[in-house]
PDB file of C-alpha atoms in Angstrom:
ATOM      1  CA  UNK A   3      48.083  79.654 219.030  1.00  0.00           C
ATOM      2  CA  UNK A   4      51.126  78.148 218.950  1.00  0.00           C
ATOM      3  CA  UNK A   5      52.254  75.153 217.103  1.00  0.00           C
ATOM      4  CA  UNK A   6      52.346  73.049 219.915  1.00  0.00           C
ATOM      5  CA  UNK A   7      49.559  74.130 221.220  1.00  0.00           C
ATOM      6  CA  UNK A   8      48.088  72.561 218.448  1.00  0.00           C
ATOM      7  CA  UNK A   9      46.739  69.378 218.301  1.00  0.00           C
ATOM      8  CA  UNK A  10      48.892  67.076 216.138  1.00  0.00           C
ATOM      9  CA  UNK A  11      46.999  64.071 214.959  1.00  0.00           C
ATOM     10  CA  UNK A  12      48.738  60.769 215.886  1.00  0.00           C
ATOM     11  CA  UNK A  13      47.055  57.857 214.299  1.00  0.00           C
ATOM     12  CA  UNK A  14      48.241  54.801 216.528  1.00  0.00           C
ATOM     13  CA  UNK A  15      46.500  52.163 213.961  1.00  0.00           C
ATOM     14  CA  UNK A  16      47.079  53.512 210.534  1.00  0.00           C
ATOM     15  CA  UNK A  17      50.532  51.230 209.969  1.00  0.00           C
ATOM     16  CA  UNK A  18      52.603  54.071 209.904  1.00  0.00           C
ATOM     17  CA  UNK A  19      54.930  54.444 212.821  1.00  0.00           C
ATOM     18  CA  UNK A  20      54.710  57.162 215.366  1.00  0.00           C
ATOM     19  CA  UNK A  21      58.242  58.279 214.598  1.00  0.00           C
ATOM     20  CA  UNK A  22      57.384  59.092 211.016  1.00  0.00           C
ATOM     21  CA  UNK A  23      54.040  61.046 211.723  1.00  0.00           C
ATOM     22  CA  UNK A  24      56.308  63.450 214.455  1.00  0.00           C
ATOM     23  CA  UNK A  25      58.645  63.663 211.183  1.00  0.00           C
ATOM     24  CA  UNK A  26      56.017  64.590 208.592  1.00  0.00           C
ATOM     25  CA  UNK A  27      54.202  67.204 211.139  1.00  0.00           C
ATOM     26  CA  UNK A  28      57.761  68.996 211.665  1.00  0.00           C
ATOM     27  CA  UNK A  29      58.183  69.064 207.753  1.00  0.00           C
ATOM     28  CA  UNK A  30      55.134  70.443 207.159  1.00  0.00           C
ATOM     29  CA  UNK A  31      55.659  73.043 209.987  1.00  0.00           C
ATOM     30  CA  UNK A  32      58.936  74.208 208.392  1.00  0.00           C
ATOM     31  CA  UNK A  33      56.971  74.061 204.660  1.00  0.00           C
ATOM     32  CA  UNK A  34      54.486  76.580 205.587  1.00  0.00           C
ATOM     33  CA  UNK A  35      56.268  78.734 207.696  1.00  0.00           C
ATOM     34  CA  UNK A  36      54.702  77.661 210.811  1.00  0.00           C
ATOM     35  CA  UNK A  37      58.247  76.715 211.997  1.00  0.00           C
ATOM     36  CA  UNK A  38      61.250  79.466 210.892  1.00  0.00           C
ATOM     37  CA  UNK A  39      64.884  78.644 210.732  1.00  0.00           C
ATOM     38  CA  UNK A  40      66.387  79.038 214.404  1.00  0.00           C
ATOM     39  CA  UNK A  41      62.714  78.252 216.106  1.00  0.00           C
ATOM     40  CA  UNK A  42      63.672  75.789 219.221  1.00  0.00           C
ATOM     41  CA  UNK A  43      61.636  72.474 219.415  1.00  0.00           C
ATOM     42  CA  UNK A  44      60.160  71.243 222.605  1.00  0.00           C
ATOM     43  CA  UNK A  45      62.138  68.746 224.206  1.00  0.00           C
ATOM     44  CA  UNK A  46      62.239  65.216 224.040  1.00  0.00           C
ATOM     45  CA  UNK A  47      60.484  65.008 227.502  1.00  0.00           C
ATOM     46  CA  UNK A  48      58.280  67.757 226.691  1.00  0.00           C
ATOM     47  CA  UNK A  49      57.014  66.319 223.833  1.00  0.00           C
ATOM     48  CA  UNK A  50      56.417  62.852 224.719  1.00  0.00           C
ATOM     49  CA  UNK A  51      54.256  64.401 227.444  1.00  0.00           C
ATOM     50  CA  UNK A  52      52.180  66.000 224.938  1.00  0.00           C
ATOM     51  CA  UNK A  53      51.800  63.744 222.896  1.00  0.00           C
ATOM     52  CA  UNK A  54      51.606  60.692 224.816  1.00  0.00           C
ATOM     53  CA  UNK A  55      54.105  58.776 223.408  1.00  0.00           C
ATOM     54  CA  UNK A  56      57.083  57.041 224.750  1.00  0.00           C
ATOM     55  CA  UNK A  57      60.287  59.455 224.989  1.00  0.00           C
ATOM     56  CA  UNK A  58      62.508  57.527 222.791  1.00  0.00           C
ATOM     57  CA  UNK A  59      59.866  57.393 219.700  1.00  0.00           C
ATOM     58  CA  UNK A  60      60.228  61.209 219.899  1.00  0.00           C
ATOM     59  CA  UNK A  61      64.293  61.056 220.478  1.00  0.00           C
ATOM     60  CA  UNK A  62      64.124  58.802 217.025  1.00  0.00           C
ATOM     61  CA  UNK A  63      62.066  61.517 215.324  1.00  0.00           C
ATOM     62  CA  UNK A  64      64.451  64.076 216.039  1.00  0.00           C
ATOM     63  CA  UNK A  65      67.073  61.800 215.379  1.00  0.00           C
ATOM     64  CA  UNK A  66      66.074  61.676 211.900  1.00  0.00           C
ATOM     65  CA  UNK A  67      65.066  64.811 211.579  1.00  0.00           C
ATOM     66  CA  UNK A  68      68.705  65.767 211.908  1.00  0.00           C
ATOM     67  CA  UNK A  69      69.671  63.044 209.956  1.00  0.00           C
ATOM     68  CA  UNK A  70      67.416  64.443 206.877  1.00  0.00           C
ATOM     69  CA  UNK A  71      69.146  68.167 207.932  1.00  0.00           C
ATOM     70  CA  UNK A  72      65.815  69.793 209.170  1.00  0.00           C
ATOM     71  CA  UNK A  73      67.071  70.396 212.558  1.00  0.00           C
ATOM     72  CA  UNK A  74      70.320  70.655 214.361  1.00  0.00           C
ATOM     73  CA  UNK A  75      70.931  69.952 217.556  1.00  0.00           C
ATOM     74  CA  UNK A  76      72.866  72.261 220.392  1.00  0.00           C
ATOM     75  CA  UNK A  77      74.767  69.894 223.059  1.00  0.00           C
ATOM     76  CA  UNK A  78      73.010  71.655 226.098  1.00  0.00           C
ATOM     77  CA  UNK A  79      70.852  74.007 224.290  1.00  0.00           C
ATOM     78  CA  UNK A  80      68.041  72.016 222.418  1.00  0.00           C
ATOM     79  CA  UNK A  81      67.242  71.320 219.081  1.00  0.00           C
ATOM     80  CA  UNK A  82      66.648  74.327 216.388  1.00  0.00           C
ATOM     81  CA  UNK A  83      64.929  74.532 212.938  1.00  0.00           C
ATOM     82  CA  UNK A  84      68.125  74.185 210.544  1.00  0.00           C
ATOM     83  CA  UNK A  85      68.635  77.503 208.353  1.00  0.00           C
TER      84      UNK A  85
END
């Protein structure tokens, strides 16, 4: 199965935002291997779908994620796991 096949818990009411739970289930993807360096995330649109979520919750997730130097982004390509 996948990882996003999987079904990534998203607590709506537990006071911590959305944006941060997307954050800590990427981290711990990359932590124990389920995500490699160079493995493509889903889109933003793709995601949100999943999910449920609104689009730009996810675009701030990845946002930060890039930020914190877990992923890098490819104008026109996607976003990658960072080596």
């Amino acid at each position: 199965m996948s990882l996003w096949q999987e079904a990534w818990a998203l607590e709506f009411h537990s006071g911590i935002p959305v944006y941060r739970q997307i954050i800590h289930h990427v981290q711990a993807a990359v932590a124990d291997g389920r995500l490699k360096p160079g493995d493509q995330l889903p889109t933003i649109r793709a995601l949100h779908e999943k999910l449920k979520v609104n689009p730009n919750t996810v675009a701030r997730a990845y946002r930060e994620l890039q930020h914190l130097g877990v992923i890098a982004a490819e104008q026109g390509s996607g976003c990658f796991v960072a080596p």
